[in-house]
Short mmCIF file of C-alpha atoms and ligand atoms in Angstrom, two decimals:
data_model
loop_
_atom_site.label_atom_id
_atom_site.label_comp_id
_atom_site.label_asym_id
_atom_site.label_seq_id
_atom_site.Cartn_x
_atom_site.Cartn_y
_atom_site.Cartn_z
CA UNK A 155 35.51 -74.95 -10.40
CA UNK A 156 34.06 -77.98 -12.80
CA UNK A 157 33.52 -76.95 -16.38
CA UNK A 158 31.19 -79.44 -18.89
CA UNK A 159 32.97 -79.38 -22.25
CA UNK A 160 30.43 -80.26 -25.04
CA UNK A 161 31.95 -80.13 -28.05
CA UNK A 162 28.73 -81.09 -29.88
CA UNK A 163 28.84 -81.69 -34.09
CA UNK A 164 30.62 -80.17 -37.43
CA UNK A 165 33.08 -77.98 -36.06
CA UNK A 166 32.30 -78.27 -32.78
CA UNK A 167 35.54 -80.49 -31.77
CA UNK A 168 37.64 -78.08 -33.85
CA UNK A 169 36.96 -74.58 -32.16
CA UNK A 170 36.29 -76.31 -28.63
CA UNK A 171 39.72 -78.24 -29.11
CA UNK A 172 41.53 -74.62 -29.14
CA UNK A 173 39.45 -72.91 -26.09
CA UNK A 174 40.38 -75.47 -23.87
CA UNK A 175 44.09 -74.69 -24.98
CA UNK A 176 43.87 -71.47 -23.75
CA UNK A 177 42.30 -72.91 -20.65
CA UNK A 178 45.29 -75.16 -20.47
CA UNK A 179 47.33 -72.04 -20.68
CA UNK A 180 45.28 -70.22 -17.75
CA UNK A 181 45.54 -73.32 -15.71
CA UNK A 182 49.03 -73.57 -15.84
CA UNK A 183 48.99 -69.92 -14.57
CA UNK A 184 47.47 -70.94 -11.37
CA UNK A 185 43.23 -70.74 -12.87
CA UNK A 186 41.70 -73.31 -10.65
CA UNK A 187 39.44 -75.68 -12.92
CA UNK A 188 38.75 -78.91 -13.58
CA UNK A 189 37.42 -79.82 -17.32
CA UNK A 190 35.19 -82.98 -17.83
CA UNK A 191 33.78 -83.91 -21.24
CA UNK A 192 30.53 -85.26 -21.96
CA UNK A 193 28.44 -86.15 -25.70
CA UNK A 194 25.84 -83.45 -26.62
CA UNK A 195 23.71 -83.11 -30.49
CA UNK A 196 24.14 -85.36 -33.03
CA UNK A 197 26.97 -87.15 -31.82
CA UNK A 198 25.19 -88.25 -28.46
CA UNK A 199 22.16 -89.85 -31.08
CA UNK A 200 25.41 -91.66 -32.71
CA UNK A 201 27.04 -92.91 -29.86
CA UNK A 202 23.78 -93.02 -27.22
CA UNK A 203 20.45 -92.67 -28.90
CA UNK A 204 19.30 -89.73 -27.85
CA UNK A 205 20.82 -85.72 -27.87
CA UNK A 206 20.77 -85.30 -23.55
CA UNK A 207 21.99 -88.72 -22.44
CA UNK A 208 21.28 -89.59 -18.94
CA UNK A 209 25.73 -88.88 -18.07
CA UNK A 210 25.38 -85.49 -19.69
CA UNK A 211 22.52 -84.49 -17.89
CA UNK A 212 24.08 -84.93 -14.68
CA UNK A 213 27.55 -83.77 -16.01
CA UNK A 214 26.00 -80.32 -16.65
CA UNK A 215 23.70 -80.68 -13.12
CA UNK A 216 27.48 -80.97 -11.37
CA UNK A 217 29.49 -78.11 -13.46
CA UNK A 218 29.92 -74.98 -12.23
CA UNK A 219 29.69 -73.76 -16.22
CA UNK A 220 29.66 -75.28 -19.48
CA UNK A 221 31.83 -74.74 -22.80
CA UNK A 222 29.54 -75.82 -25.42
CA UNK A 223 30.76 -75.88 -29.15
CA UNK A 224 27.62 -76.27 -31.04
CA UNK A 225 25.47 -79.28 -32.41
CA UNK A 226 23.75 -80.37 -35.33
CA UNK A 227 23.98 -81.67 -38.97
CA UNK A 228 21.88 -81.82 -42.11
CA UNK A 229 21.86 -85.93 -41.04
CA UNK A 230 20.04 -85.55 -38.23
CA UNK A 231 17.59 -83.50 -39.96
CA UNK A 232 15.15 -85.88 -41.08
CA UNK A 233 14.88 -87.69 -36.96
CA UNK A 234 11.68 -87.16 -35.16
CA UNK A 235 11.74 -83.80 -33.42
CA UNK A 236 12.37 -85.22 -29.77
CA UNK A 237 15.43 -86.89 -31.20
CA UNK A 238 16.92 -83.70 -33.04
CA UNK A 239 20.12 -82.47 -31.85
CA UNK A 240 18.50 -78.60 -31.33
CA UNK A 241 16.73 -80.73 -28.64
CA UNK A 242 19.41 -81.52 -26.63
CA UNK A 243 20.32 -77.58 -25.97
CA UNK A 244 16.57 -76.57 -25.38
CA UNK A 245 16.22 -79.08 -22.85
CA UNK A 246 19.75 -78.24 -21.12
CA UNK A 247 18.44 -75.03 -20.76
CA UNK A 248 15.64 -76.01 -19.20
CA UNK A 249 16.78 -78.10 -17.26
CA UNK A 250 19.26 -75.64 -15.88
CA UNK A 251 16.89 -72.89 -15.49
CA UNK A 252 19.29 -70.26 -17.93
CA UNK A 253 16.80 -67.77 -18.28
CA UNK A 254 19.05 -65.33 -19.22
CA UNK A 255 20.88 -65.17 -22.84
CA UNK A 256 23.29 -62.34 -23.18
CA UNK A 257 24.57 -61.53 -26.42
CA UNK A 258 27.17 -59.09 -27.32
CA UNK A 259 27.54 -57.46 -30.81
CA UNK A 260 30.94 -55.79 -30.96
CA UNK A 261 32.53 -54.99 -34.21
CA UNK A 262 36.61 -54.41 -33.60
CA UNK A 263 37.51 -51.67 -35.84
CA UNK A 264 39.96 -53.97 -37.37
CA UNK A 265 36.72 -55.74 -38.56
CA UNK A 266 34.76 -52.88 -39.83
CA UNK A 267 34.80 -53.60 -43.43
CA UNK A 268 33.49 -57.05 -42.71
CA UNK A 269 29.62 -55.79 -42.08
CA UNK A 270 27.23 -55.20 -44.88
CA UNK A 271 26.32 -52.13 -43.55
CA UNK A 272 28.94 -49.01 -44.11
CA UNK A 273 31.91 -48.69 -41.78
CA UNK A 274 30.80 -45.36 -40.34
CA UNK A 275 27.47 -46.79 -39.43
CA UNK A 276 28.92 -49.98 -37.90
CA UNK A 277 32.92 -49.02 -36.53
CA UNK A 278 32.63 -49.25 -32.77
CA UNK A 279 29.27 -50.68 -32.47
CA UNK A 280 29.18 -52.75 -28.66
CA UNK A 281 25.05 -53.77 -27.91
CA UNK A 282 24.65 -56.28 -25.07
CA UNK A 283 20.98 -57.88 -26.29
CA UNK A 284 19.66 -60.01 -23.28
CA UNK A 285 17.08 -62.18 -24.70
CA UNK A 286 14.52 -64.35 -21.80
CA UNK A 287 15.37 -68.02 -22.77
CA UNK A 288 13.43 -70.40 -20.68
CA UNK A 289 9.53 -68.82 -21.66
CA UNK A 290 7.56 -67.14 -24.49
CA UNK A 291 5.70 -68.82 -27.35
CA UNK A 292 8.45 -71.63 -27.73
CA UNK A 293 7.60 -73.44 -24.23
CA UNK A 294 4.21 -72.27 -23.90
CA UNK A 295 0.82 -74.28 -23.96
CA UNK A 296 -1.45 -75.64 -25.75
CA UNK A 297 0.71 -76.22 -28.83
CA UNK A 298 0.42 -78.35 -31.40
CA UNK A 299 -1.52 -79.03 -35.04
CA UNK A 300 -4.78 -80.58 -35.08
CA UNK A 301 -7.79 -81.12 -37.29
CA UNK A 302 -10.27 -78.28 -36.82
CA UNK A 303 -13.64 -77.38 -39.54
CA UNK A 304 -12.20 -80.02 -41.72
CA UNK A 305 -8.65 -78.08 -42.06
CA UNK A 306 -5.34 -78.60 -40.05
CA UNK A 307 -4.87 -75.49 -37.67
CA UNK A 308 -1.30 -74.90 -35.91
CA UNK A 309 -1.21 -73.14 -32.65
CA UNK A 310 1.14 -72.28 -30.43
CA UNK A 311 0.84 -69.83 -26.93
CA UNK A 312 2.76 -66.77 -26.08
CA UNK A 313 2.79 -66.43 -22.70
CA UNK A 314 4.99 -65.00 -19.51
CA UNK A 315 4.09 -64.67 -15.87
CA UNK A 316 5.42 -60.90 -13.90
CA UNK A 317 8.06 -62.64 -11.98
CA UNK A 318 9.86 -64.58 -15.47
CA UNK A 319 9.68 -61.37 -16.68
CA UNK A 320 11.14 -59.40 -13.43
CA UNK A 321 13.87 -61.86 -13.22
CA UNK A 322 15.21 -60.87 -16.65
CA UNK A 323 14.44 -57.25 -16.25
CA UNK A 324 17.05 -57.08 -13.34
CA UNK A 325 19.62 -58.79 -15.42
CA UNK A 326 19.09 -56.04 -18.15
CA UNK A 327 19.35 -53.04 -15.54
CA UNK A 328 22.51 -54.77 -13.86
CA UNK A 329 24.03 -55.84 -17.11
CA UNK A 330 23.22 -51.92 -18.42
CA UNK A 331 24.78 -50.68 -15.16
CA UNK A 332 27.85 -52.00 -15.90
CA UNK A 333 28.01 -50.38 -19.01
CA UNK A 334 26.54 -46.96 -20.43
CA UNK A 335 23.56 -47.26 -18.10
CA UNK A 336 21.08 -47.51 -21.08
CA UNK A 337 18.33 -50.00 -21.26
CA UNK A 338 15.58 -50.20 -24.50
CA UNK A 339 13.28 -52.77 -23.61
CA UNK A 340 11.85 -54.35 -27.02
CA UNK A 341 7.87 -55.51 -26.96
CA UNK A 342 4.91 -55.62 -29.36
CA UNK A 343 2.43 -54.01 -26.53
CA UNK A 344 0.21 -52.09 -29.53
CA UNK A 345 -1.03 -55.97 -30.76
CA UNK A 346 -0.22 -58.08 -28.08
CA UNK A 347 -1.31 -58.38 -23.95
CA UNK A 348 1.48 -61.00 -23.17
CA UNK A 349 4.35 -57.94 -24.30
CA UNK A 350 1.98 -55.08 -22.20
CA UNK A 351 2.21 -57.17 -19.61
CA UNK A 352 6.53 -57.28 -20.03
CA UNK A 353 6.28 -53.49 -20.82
CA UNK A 354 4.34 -52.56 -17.16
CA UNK A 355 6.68 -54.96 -15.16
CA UNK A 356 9.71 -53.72 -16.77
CA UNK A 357 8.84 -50.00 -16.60
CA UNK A 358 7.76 -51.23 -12.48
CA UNK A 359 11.08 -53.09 -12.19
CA UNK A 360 13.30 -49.68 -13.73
CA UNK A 361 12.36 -48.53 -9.95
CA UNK A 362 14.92 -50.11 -8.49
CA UNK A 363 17.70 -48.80 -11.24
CA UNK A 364 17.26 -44.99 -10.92
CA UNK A 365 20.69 -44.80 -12.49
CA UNK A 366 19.89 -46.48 -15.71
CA UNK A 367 17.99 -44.43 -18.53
CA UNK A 368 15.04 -46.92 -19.39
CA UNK A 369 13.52 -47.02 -22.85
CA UNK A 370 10.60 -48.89 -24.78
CA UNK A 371 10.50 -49.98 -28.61
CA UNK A 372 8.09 -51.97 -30.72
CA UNK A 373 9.50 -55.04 -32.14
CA UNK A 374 9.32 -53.98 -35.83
CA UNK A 375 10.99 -50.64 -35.03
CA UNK A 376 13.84 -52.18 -33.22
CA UNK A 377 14.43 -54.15 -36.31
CA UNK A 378 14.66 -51.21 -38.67
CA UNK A 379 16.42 -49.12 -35.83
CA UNK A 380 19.00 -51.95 -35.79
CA UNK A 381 19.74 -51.69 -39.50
CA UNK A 382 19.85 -48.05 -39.77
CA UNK A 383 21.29 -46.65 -36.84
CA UNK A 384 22.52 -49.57 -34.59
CA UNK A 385 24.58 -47.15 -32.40
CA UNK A 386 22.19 -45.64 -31.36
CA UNK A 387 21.93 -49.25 -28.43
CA UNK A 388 23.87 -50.08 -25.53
CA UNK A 389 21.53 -52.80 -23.32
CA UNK A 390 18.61 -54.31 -25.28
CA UNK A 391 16.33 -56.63 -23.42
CA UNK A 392 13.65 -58.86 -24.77
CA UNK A 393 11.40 -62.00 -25.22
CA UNK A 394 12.63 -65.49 -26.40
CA UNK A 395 11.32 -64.89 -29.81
CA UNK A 396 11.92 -61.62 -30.60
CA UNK A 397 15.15 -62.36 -28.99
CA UNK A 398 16.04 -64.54 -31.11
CA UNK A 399 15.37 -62.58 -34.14
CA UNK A 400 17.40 -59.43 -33.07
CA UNK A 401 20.05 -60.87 -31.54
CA UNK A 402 20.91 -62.70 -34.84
CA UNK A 403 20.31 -59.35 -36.55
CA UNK A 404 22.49 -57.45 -34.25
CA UNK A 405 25.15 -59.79 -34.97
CA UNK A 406 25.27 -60.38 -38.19
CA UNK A 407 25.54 -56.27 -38.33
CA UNK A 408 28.76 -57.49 -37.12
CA UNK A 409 29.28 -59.39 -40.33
CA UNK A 410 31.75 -62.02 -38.15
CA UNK A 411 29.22 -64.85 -37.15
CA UNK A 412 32.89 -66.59 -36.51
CA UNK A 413 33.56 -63.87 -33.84
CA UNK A 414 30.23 -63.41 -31.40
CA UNK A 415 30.56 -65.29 -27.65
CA UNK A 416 27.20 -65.86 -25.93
CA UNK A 417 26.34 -66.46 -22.30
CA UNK A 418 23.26 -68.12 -21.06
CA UNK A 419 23.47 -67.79 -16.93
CA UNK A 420 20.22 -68.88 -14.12
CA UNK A 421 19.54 -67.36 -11.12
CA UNK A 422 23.10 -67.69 -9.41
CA UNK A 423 25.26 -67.25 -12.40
CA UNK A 424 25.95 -70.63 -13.06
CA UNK A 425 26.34 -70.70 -17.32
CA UNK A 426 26.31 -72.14 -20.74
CA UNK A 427 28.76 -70.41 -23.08
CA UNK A 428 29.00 -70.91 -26.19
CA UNK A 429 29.55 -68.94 -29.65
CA UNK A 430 26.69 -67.79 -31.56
CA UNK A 431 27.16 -69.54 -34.50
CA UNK A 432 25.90 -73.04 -35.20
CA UNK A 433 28.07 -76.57 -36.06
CA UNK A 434 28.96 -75.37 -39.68
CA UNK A 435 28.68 -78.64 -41.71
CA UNK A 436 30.14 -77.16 -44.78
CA UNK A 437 33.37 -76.63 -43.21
CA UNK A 438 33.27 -79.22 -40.36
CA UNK A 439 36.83 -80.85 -40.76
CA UNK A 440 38.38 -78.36 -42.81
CA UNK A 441 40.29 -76.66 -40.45
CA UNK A 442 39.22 -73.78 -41.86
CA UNK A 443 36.57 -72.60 -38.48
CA UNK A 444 37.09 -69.22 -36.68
CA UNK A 445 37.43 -69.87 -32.89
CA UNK A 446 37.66 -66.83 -31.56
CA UNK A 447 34.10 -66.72 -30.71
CA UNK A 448 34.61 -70.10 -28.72
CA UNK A 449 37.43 -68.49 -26.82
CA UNK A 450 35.76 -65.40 -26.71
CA UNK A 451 33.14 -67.17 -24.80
CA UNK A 452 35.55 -68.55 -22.52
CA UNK A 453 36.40 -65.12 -21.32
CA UNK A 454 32.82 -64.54 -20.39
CA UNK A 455 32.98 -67.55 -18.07
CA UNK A 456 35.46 -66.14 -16.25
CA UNK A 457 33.63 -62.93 -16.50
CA UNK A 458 30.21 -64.25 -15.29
CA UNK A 459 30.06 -67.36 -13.32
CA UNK A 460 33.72 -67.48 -11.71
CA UNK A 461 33.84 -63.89 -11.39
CA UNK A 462 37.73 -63.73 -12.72
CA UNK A 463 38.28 -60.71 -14.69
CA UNK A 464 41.63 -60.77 -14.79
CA UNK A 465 42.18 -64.00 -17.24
CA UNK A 466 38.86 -62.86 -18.70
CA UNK A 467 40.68 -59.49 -20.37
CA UNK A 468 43.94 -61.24 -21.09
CA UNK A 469 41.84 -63.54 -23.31
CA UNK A 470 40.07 -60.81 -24.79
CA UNK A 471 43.30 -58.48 -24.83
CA UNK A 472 44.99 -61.63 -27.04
CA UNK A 473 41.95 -61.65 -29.41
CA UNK A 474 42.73 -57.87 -29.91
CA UNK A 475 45.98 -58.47 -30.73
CA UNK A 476 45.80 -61.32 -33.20
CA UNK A 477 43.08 -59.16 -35.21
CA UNK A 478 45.89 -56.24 -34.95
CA UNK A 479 48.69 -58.46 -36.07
CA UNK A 480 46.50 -59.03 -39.02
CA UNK A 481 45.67 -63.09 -38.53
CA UNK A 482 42.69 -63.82 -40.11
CA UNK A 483 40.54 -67.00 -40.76
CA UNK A 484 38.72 -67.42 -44.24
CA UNK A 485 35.41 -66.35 -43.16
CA UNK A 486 36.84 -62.80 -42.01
CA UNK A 487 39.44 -62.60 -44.36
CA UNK A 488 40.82 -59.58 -46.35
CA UNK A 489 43.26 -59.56 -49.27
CA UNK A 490 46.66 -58.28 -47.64
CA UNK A 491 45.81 -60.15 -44.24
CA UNK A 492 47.85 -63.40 -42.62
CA UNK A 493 45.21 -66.07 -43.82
CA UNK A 494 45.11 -68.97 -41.12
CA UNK A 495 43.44 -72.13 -40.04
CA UNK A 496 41.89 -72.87 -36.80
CA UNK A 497 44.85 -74.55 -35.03
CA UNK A 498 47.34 -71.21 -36.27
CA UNK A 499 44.54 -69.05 -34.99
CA UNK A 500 44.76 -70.68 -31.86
CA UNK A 501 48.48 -70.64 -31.76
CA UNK A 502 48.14 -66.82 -32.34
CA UNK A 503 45.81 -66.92 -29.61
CA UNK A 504 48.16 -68.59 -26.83
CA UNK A 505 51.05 -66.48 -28.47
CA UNK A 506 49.59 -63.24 -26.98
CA UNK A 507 48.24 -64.62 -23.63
P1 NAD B 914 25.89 -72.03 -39.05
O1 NAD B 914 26.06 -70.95 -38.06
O2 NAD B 914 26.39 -73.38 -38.67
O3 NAD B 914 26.60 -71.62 -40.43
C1 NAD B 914 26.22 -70.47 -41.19
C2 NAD B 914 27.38 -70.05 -42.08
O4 NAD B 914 28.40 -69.46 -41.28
C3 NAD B 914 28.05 -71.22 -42.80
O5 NAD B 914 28.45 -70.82 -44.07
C4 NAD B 914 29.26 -71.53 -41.94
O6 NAD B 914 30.33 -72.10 -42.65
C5 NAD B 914 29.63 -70.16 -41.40
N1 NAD B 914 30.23 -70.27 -40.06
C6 NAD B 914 29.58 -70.56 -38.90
N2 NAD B 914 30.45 -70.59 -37.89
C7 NAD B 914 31.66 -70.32 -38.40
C8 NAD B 914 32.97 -70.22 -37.84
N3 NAD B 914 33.22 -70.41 -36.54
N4 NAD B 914 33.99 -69.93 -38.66
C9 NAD B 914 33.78 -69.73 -39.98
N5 NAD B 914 32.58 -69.81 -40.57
C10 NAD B 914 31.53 -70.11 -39.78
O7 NAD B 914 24.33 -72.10 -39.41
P2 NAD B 914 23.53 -73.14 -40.33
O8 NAD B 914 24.35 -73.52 -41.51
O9 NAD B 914 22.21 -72.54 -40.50
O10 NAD B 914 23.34 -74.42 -39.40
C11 NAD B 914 24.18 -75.56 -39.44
C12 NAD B 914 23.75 -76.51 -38.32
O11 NAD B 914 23.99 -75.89 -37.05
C13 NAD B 914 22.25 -76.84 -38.34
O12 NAD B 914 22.11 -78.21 -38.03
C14 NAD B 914 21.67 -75.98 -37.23
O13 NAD B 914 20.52 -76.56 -36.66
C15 NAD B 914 22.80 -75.95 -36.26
N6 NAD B 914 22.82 -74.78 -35.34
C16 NAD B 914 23.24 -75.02 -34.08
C17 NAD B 914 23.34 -73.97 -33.19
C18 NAD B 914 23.88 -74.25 -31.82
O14 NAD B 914 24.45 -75.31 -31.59
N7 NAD B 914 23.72 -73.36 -30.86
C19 NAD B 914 23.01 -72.67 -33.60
C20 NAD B 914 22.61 -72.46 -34.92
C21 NAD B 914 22.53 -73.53 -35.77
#
């Protein structure tokens, strides 16, 4: 098993440094992988010229699964748009064909007083959101700005074929069946054809999942639903951009952007994992970065692509403990608690595998 480590930009480095000393730790216990690095974001424009250098690409082609940290930087802001580092991860996924983001949104009870919302609301919460990655209005054509009636008109087209949308459906039953066997599939069908369309060939694909308990929602009520009575979700699946809307709602109900893994997988399994959260400028360096979402990540490669859940819950049994044991980094930090940097996180970490 070949994992890509991108470590990416900010505190990238930081948070990947400590997920690959867990993996150290697993490999020492007999886990069977081989870890190759390779320049990804901002620091591939430094050091190559461009955010997906040629080595990378076929690094990631060759990996079974990739640990990415995260990339990007208020200096690469002002760089022509095919030379941003955002580029470099929309084209991976592409390239890779990872269709399929999965996004949990657990709050540990430990954590509960971390959300904006009230504990009661919040304590408990687990929603899997499975957003479509690789379609929808932000790879579809025409696009562009151009003169029209004197005037500059920006356009953009939201479009998905029945099989893109099929594909991700079955994720969303599978991923629902292997939890409370609820699915609420999120569209805009009263305004738009595109989401009828992904509303019929959902409601076809639910067919083949008599088991799961299949359930529609319009986009703007699944936002307010999400606020008010989150609970109420276990599987969520949905378009790129609405998917990327909710799932950063759903977390952020979590009120630990330092603590949500992600999982981007194609049609075998093969994955991207990488925390939610982005590279973090204003504490790149610091040692002050949580990285339990980085090693929570870890835990669902094992999960996903190498099909190892064994090393998968002691990773996510340590993170349990550390939160128990009161170890807390500054951005989930309470007065009484064991305030810690990233490298005594990580200790904490390793202490419990
Ligand atoms: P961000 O997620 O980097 O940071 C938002 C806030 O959360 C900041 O205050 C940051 O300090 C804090 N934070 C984030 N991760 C944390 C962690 N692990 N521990 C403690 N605190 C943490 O979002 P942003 O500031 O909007 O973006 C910064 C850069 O990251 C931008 O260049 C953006 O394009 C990029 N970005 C990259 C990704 C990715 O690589 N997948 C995702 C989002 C943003």
């Amino acid at each position: 098993m070949k994992i890509a480590v991108l470590a990416g930009d900010g505190i990238g480095p930081e948070i990947i440094a400590q997920a690959v000393r867990v993996l150290t730790e697993l490999q020492r216990d007999g886990l069977k992988v081989e870890l190759e690095s390779g320049l990804l974001g901002g620091c591939a424009v430094d050091k190559a010229g461009v955010p997906f250098p040629q080595e990378t690409q076929k690094l990631v082609t060759e990996a079974d699964a990739i640990l990415l940290g995260a990339v990007g930087g208020p200096q690469y802001d002002t760089l022509p748009r095919t030379q941003r580092p955002e580029q470099g991860l929309l084209r991976i996924r592409k390239l890779l064909n990872l269709f399929a983001n999965l996004r949990p949104a657990i709050l540990y009870p430990e954590l509960a007083n971390a959300s904006t919302l009230k504990p009661e609301v919040v304590a408990g919460l687990n929603i899997m959101i499975v957003r479509e990655l690789t379609g929808d209005i932000y790879f579809g054509e025409p696009r562009g700005i151009e003169q029209r009636n004197n005037q500059r008109v920006g356009f953009n087209t939201m479009i998905y074929s029945e099989s893109e949308i099929r594909r991700i459906a079955h994720v969303a039953f599978q991923t629902a069946q292997k939890r409370n066997r609820q699915l609420c599939s999120v569209d805009k069908m009263n305004v738009l054809e595109c989401t009828q369309l992904w509303r019929d060939v959902v409601t076809e694909t639910a067919q083949d999942y008599p088991d799961v308990t299949l359930s529609h929602m319009l986009v703007d009520n699944a936002a307010m639903q999400l606020v008010r009575d989150p609970k109420q979700f276990d599987v969520v699946v949905t378009g790129n951009i609405f998917g990327d809307i909710l799932s950063d709602e759903a977390s952020m109900l979590t009120g630990s952007i330092g603590m949500l893994p992600s999982a981007s997988l194609d049609e075998n399994n093969k994955g991207m994992y990488e925390p939610i959260h982005g590279s973090a400028p204003d504490i790149a360096g610091k040692n002050m970065a949580n990285p339990l979402a980085t090693i929570l990540s870890l835990a669902m490669m094992l999960r996903y692509t190498f099909n190892q859940e064994v090393p998968a819950q002691r990773i996510e049994n340590a993170v349990k403990k550390v939160l128990i044991q009161d170890y807390r980094t500054a951005d989930i930090y309470e007065s009484g608690m064991r305030q810690v940097g990233t490298v005594e996180m990580g200790d904490a970490v390793l202490k419990n595998l």
